[in-house]
Coordinates of C-alpha atoms and ligand atoms in Angstrom, one line a residue:
M1 CA -0.1 0.0 0.1
L2 CA 3.2 2.3 0.4
Q3 CA 6.2 2.1 -0.9
K4 CA 9.1 3.8 0.8
I5 CA 12.0 5.6 -1.0
E6 CA 15.2 6.4 0.8
T7 CA 15.9 10.0 0.0
A8 CA 19.6 11.6 0.1
I9 CA 19.6 12.7 3.6
A10 CA 19.4 9.4 6.2
D11 CA 15.6 8.5 8.0
C12 CA 14.1 11.1 5.7
Y13 CA 11.5 9.0 3.0
L14 CA 9.8 9.8 0.2
L15 CA 6.4 7.1 0.4
K16 CA 4.1 7.0 -2.0
P17 CA 0.7 5.7 -1.9
K18 CA -1.4 3.3 -3.7
K19 CA -4.4 5.2 -5.4
L20 CA -7.5 2.7 -5.4
T21 CA -9.6 4.3 -8.3
D22 CA -13.0 3.8 -9.2
N23 CA -16.0 5.7 -11.2
R24 CA -16.3 8.4 -8.0
G25 CA -12.8 9.2 -7.8
Y26 CA -9.8 7.8 -6.2
F27 CA -9.4 6.5 -2.1
I28 CA -5.6 6.9 -0.9
K29 CA -4.3 5.9 3.1
H30 CA -1.7 8.2 3.8
F31 CA -1.0 7.3 7.3
Q32 CA -1.8 3.8 9.4
K33 CA 0.3 2.8 12.2
E34 CA 0.6 -0.8 11.2
M35 CA 1.0 0.0 7.3
F36 CA 4.5 2.3 8.7
N37 CA 5.6 -0.6 10.8
G38 CA 5.4 -2.7 7.9
I39 CA 8.4 -0.8 6.4
G40 CA 10.4 0.1 9.1
L41 CA 8.6 3.4 10.6
D42 CA 7.8 3.7 13.7
F43 CA 5.5 6.6 13.9
C44 CA 2.5 7.9 16.3
P45 CA 1.2 11.2 15.3
T46 CA -0.2 12.9 18.4
E47 CA -1.2 15.8 16.3
S48 CA -2.6 17.0 12.8
Y49 CA -2.6 20.1 10.9
F50 CA -3.5 21.7 7.9
S51 CA -2.5 25.1 6.5
I52 CA -3.8 27.1 3.1
S53 CA -1.2 28.8 1.1
H54 CA -1.2 31.2 -1.7
Q55 CA 1.4 30.9 -4.8
G56 CA 4.4 32.2 -4.0
V57 CA 4.8 31.7 -0.2
L58 CA 7.1 30.3 1.5
R59 CA 6.2 28.4 4.6
G60 CA 9.4 27.4 6.9
L61 CA 11.7 26.4 7.6
H62 CA 10.5 25.3 11.0
F63 CA 11.2 22.4 13.8
Q64 CA 10.4 21.7 17.4
T65 CA 13.7 21.4 19.4
P66 CA 13.9 19.2 22.4
P67 CA 12.4 17.7 24.5
F68 CA 9.6 18.6 22.4
E69 CA 11.2 17.9 19.0
H70 CA 8.9 15.6 16.0
G71 CA 9.4 13.8 13.6
K72 CA 6.7 15.1 10.8
L73 CA 4.9 13.8 7.4
V74 CA 3.9 15.6 5.2
T75 CA 1.4 15.3 2.9
C76 CA -0.1 18.0 -0.3
I77 CA -3.2 17.0 -0.3
Q78 CA -4.2 20.7 -3.1
G79 CA -2.3 22.1 -5.5
T80 CA 1.5 22.2 -5.8
V81 CA 4.7 22.7 -3.5
L82 CA 8.3 22.3 -4.0
D83 CA 9.4 20.1 -0.1
V84 CA 12.0 21.1 1.2
V85 CA 14.3 19.8 4.6
C86 CA 17.4 20.6 5.8
D87 CA 19.2 18.0 8.3
L88 CA 20.1 19.8 11.8
R89 CA 21.3 17.5 13.3
M90 CA 25.7 17.1 15.1
G91 CA 27.1 14.1 13.9
S92 CA 25.1 13.2 10.7
P93 CA 27.2 12.4 7.7
T94 CA 24.8 14.8 6.3
Y95 CA 24.5 17.7 8.2
G96 CA 23.2 21.3 6.6
K97 CA 22.3 19.2 4.0
C98 CA 19.3 20.0 1.7
A99 CA 16.9 16.8 0.3
S100 CA 14.1 18.4 -1.9
F101 CA 10.4 17.0 -3.1
E102 CA 7.7 18.1 -5.7
L103 CA 4.8 17.2 -4.0
G104 CA 1.3 17.5 -5.1
E105 CA -1.9 16.4 -6.2
E106 CA -1.8 14.5 -8.4
T107 CA 0.5 11.5 -6.8
H108 CA 0.0 12.3 -3.3
E109 CA 2.9 11.3 -2.0
S110 CA 4.8 12.6 1.3
V111 CA 7.3 13.2 3.1
F112 CA 8.8 11.4 6.2
I113 CA 11.5 13.7 8.5
P114 CA 12.6 13.0 11.5
A115 CA 13.1 15.1 14.7
G116 CA 16.0 17.5 14.0
L117 CA 15.3 18.3 10.1
A118 CA 14.1 21.9 9.3
H119 CA 11.2 21.8 6.8
G120 CA 9.6 24.4 4.8
F121 CA 8.1 24.6 1.1
Y122 CA 7.3 26.9 -1.5
V123 CA 3.9 26.8 -3.4
T124 CA 4.1 26.5 -7.2
S125 CA 0.0 26.0 -7.8
I126 CA -2.3 29.0 -7.6
Q127 CA -3.3 27.3 -3.8
S128 CA -1.5 24.3 -2.0
T129 CA -3.2 22.3 0.8
L130 CA -0.4 20.8 2.9
L131 CA -1.4 18.4 5.9
Y132 CA 1.0 17.1 8.6
N133 CA 0.6 14.6 11.4
V134 CA 3.6 14.7 14.3
T135 CA 4.3 13.0 16.7
T136 CA 4.7 15.7 19.8
S137 CA 1.9 18.4 20.1
Y138 CA 2.6 21.9 19.2
A139 CA 5.1 23.5 22.1
P140 CA 4.9 27.3 21.4
E141 CA 8.5 28.3 23.6
S142 CA 10.3 25.1 21.4
D143 CA 8.9 26.2 18.0
T144 CA 11.4 27.4 15.8
G145 CA 13.2 27.2 12.4
I146 CA 15.8 28.8 10.5
A147 CA 15.9 31.2 8.1
W148 CA 15.0 30.0 4.5
D149 CA 17.8 31.8 2.6
S150 CA 20.9 30.4 4.6
I151 CA 20.7 26.9 3.6
P152 CA 22.1 25.1 0.6
F153 CA 19.2 25.6 -1.5
D154 CA 18.2 27.2 -5.2
W155 CA 15.1 28.1 -4.0
P156 CA 12.8 28.8 -7.4
N157 CA 12.1 32.4 -6.3
Q158 CA 13.7 34.9 -4.5
Q159 CA 11.4 37.3 -3.3
P160 CA 9.0 34.4 -1.4
I161 CA 5.9 35.5 0.7
I162 CA 6.6 35.5 3.9
S163 CA 5.9 35.9 7.7
A164 CA 7.6 38.3 9.7
R165 CA 8.5 35.5 12.1
D166 CA 10.1 33.5 9.2
A167 CA 11.7 36.7 8.2
A168 CA 13.6 36.5 11.9
F169 CA 14.8 33.2 12.1
A170 CA 18.6 32.4 12.7
R171 CA 20.8 31.7 9.6
L172 CA 22.1 28.3 9.2
D173 CA 25.7 28.7 9.7
A174 CA 24.8 31.0 12.9
F175 CA 22.2 28.7 14.3
K176 CA 23.5 26.2 17.7
S177 CA 21.9 22.7 16.8
P178 CA 19.8 20.6 20.3
F179 CA 20.0 17.1 18.0
T180 CA 22.6 14.8 17.3
F181 CA 22.5 12.2 15.0
K182 CA 21.4 8.2 16.5
Ligands
TDO1 C1 2.7 25.2 14.2 C2 1.3 25.0 15.2 C3 0.8 27.1 14.5 N1 -0.3 27.7 15.5 C4 -0.1 29.1 15.1 C5 0.8 29.6 15.3 C6 0.0 30.4 14.6 O1 -0.5 31.7 14.8 C7 -0.3 30.9 13.6 C8 0.8 30.1 12.2 O2 1.7 29.8 12.8 P1 3.1 29.6 11.7 O3 3.1 30.3 11.2 O4 4.3 29.2 12.3 O5 2.6 28.4 10.6 P2 3.7 27.6 9.4 O6 4.8 28.7 8.8 O7 2.8 26.8 8.9 O8 3.5 26.2 10.1 C9 4.2 25.1 9.8 O9 5.4 25.7 9.0 C10 5.7 24.0 8.3 C11 7.3 24.9 7.7 C12 6.1 23.1 8.8 O10 7.2 22.5 9.2 C13 5.2 23.2 9.9 O11 5.5 22.0 11.0 C14 5.0 24.2 11.1 O12 5.8 24.7 11.4 O13 -0.6 29.0 13.7 C15 -0.5 26.8 16.4 O14 -1.9 27.6 17.1 N2 -0.5 25.5 16.5 C16 0.4 24.4 15.6 O15 0.9 23.6 15.8

């Protein structure tokens, strides 16, 4: 039901779901505990939320710091986005490196993001809806990020629409990471 694809970053996977199509449309199961266990992923979400964004919006790059760090399953259920992660785990062979994914309503692929990675996305369609499942609840005091334009990634737009909070984040090279690679 779910195909797990390795990415450039350890423990981060692209997940391809099976589309069950009939004359009404299609059905997709993007998360089930046992299905994830079957592909070697131990993932127990405690919270789910979604955001709707306009074309040209960039959200991120976000993460929660310990002890409220979380794994995240990200799925674009409407429109298209360029999804980006950056490895912040000290000792990781890919520390500071990025991986990107074109997610969207055609395939409904998800990205499985382990704790210790920063996550963000850029909206490439008129509008997009991004759905999240995360393993720890929202903890505003530990919800933070790094500057979107400080990572080694060539964004398609150098003047995206961003929040004031996202504009004020520390740059990657000035960021003291609390995450370690296990
Ligand atoms: C993430 C979050 C935000 N909020 C509030 C805070 C604020 O008033 C409003 C919008 O918050 P933000 O600007 O942080 O929303 P947004 O930029 O969409 O945040 C998201 O960005 C992407 C990249 C992620 O990876 C997500 O985990 C999440 O951090 O919603 C909650 O109440 N609960 C939550 O879980």
